[in-house]
mmCIF file of C-alpha atoms in Angstrom:
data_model
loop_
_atom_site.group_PDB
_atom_site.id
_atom_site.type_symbol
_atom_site.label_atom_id
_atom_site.label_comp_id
_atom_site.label_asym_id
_atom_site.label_seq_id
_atom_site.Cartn_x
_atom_site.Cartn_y
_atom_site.Cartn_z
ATOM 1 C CA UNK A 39 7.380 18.045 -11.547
ATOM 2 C CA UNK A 40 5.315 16.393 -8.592
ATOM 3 C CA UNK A 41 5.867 17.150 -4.993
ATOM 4 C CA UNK A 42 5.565 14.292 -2.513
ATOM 5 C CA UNK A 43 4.684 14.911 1.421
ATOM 6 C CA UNK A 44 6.256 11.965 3.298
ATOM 7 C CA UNK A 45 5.370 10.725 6.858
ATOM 8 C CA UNK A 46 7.222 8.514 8.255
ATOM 9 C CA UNK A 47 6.593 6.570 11.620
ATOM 10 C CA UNK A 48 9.381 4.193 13.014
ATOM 11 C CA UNK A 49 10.105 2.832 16.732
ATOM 12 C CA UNK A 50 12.795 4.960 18.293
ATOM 13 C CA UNK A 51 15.348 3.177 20.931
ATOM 14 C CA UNK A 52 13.642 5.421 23.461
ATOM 15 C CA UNK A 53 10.450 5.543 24.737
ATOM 16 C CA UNK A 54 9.381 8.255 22.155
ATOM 17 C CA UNK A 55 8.255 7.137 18.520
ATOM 18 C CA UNK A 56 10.713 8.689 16.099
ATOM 19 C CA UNK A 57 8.467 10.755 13.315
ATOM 20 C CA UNK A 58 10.107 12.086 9.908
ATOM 21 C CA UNK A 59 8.489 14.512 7.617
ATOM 22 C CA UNK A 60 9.078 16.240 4.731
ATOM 23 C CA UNK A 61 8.279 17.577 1.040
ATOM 24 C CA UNK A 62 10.445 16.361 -2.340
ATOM 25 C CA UNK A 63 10.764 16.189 -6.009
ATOM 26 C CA UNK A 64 12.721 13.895 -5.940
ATOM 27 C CA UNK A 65 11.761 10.110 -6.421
ATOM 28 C CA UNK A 66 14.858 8.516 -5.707
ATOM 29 C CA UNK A 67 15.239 10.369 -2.418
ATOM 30 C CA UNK A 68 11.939 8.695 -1.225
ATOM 31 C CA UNK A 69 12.577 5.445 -2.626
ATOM 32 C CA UNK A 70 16.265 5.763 -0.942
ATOM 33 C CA UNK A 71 14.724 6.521 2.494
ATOM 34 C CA UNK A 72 11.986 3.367 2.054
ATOM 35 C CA UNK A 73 14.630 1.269 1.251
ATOM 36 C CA UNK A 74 16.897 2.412 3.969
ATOM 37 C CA UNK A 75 14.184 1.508 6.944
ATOM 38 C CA UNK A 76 15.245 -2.070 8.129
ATOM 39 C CA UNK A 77 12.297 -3.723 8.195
ATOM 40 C CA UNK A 78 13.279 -6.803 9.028
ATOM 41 C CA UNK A 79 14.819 -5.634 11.731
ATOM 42 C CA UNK A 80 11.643 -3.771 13.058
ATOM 43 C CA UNK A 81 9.420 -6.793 12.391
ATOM 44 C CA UNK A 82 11.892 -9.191 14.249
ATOM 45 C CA UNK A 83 11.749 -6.897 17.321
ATOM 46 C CA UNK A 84 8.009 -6.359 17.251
ATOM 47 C CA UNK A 85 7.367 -7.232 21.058
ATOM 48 C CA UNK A 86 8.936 -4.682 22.300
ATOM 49 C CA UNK A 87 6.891 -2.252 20.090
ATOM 50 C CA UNK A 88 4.061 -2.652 22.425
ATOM 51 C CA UNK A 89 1.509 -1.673 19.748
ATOM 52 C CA UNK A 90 3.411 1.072 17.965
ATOM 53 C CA UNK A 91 2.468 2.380 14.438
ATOM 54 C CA UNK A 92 5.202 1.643 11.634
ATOM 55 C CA UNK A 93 4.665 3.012 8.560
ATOM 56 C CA UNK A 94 5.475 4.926 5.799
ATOM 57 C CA UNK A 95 3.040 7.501 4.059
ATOM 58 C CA UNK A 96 3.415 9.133 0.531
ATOM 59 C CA UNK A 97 0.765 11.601 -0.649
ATOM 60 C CA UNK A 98 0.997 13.841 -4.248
ATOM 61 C CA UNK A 99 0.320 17.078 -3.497
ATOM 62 C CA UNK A 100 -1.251 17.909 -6.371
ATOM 63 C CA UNK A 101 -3.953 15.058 -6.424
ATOM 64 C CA UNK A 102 -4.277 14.508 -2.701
ATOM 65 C CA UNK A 103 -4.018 10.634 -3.997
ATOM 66 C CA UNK A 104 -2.124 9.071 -1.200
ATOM 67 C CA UNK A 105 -0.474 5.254 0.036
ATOM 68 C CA UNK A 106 -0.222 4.675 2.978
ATOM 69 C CA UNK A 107 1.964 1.236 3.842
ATOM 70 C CA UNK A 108 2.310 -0.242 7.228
ATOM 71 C CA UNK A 109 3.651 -2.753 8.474
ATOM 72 C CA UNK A 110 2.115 -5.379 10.630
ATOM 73 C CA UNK A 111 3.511 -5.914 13.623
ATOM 74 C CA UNK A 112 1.497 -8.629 14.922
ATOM 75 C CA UNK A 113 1.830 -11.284 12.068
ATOM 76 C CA UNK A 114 3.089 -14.316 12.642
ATOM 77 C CA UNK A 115 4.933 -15.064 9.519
ATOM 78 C CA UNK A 116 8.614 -15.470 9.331
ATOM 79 C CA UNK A 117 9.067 -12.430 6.962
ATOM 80 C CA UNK A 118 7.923 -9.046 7.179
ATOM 81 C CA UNK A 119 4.128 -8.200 5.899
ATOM 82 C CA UNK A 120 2.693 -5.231 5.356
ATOM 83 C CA UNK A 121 -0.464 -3.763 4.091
ATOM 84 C CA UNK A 122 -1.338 -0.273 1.412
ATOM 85 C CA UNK A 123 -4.265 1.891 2.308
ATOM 86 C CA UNK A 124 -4.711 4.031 -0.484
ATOM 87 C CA UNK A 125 -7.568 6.887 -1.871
ATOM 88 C CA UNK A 126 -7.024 6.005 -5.296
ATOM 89 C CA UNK A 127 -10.331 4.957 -6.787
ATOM 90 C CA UNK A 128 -11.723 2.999 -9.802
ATOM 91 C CA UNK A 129 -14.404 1.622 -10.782
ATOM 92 C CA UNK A 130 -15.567 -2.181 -12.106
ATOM 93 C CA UNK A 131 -18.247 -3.005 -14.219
ATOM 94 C CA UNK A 132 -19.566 -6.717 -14.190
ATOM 95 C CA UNK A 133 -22.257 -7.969 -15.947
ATOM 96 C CA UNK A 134 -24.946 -9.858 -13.910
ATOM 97 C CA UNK A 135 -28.039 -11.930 -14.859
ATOM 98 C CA UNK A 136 -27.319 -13.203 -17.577
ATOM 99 C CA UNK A 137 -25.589 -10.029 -19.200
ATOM 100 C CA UNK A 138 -29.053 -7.801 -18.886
ATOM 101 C CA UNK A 139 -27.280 -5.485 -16.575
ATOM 102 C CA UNK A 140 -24.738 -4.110 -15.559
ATOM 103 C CA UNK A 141 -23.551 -3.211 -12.052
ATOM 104 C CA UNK A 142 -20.763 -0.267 -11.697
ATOM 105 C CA UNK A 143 -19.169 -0.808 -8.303
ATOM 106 C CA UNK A 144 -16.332 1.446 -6.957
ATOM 107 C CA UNK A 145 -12.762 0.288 -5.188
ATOM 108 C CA UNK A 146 -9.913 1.618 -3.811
ATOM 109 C CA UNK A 147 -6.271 0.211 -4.295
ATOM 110 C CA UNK A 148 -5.832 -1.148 -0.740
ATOM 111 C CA UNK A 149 -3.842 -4.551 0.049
ATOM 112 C CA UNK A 150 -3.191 -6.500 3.139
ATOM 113 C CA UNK A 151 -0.402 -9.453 3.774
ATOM 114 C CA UNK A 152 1.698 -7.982 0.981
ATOM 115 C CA UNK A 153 5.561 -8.432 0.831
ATOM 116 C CA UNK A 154 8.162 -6.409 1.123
ATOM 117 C CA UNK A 155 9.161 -6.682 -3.060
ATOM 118 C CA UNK A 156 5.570 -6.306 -3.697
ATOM 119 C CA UNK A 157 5.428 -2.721 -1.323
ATOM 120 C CA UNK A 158 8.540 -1.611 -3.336
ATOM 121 C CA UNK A 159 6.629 -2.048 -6.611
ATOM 122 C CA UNK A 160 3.453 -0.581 -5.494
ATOM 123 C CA UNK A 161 5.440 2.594 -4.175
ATOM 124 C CA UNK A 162 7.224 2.808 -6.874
ATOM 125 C CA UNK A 163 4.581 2.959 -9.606
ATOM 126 C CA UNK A 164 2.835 5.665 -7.256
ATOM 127 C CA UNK A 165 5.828 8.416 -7.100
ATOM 128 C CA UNK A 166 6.231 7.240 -10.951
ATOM 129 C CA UNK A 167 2.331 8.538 -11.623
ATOM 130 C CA UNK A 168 1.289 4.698 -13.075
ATOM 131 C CA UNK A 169 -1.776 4.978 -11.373
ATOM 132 C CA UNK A 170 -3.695 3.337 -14.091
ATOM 133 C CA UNK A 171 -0.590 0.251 -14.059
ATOM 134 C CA UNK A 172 -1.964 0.094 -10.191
ATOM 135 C CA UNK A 173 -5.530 0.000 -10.299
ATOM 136 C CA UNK A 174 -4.529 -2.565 -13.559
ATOM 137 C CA UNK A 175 -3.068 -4.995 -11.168
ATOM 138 C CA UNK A 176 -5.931 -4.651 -8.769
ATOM 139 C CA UNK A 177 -8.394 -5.076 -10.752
ATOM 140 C CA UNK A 178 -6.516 -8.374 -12.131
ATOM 141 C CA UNK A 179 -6.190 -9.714 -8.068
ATOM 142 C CA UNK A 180 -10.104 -8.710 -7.814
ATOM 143 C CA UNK A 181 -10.781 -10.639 -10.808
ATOM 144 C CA UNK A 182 -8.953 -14.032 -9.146
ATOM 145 C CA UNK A 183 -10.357 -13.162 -6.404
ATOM 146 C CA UNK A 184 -13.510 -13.592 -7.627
ATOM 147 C CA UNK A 185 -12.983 -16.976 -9.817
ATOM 148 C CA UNK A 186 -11.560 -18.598 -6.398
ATOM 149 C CA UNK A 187 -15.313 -17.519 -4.903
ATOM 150 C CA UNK A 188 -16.775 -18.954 -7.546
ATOM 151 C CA UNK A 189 -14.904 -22.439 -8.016
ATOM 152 C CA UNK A 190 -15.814 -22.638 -3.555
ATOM 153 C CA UNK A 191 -19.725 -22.134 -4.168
#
């Protein structure tokens, strides 16, 4: 069974930032306190955050492998954005000059201007150990990346 360590950084009504942490077993327990944040709420009253973190850390104790999801309180869309830092790692191997070599380069899972269904997702293939499902999915938005890059030049 894998233990979590949760941080948890939220604007208070106060003047003081109101910090939560804690270990668990128990997936559903941090899923139910992710969900429970209202960040809609948090995002719509960004101005009076004054530059405050918001966010929402996860890390397995047993592989150190952590996210790390904020939110950003300075975007100007009309629905709340946030962004994963992670230290989970993988590496991509492309094939340059004409096939003759091949370059290994290494990347970690981190996203920015990502939603708040697409957070859920990520967070929840993390506590469920689908690391591989995650770097999967990156991989796939490097690889469109990439082809949009290409189609410019």
């Amino acid at each position: 069974m894998k233990t979590f360590e949760i941080e948890i950084n939220l604007p208070a009504q106060g003047h003081f930032p109101r910090k939560e942490s804690f270990e668990t077993h128990d997936i559903t327990q941090i899923q139910g306190k992710f969900y429970s944040i209202q960040w809609r709420r948090i995002f719509l009253t960004q101005l009076q955050l004054e530059n405050s973190e918001v966010s929402f850390a996860v890390v397995d104790i047993d592989t150190q492998q952590y996210l790390h999801i904020q939110l950003n309180t300075q975007s100007t869309k009309a629905e709340p954005v946030f962004q994963i830092d992670s230290n989970i790692q993988f590496i991509v191997e492309n094939k340059e000059f004409f096939g003759m070599f091949t370059r290994k380069k290494q990347y970690e899972v981190i996203y920015k201007n990502l939603t708040q269904n697409q957070v859920s997702e990520q967070l929840d293939l993390f506590l469920n150990g689908h690391i591989e499902e995650m770097t999967e999915q990156y991989k796939q938005l490097l690889h469109k990346k990439m082809l949009q890059v290409q189609r410019i030049a």
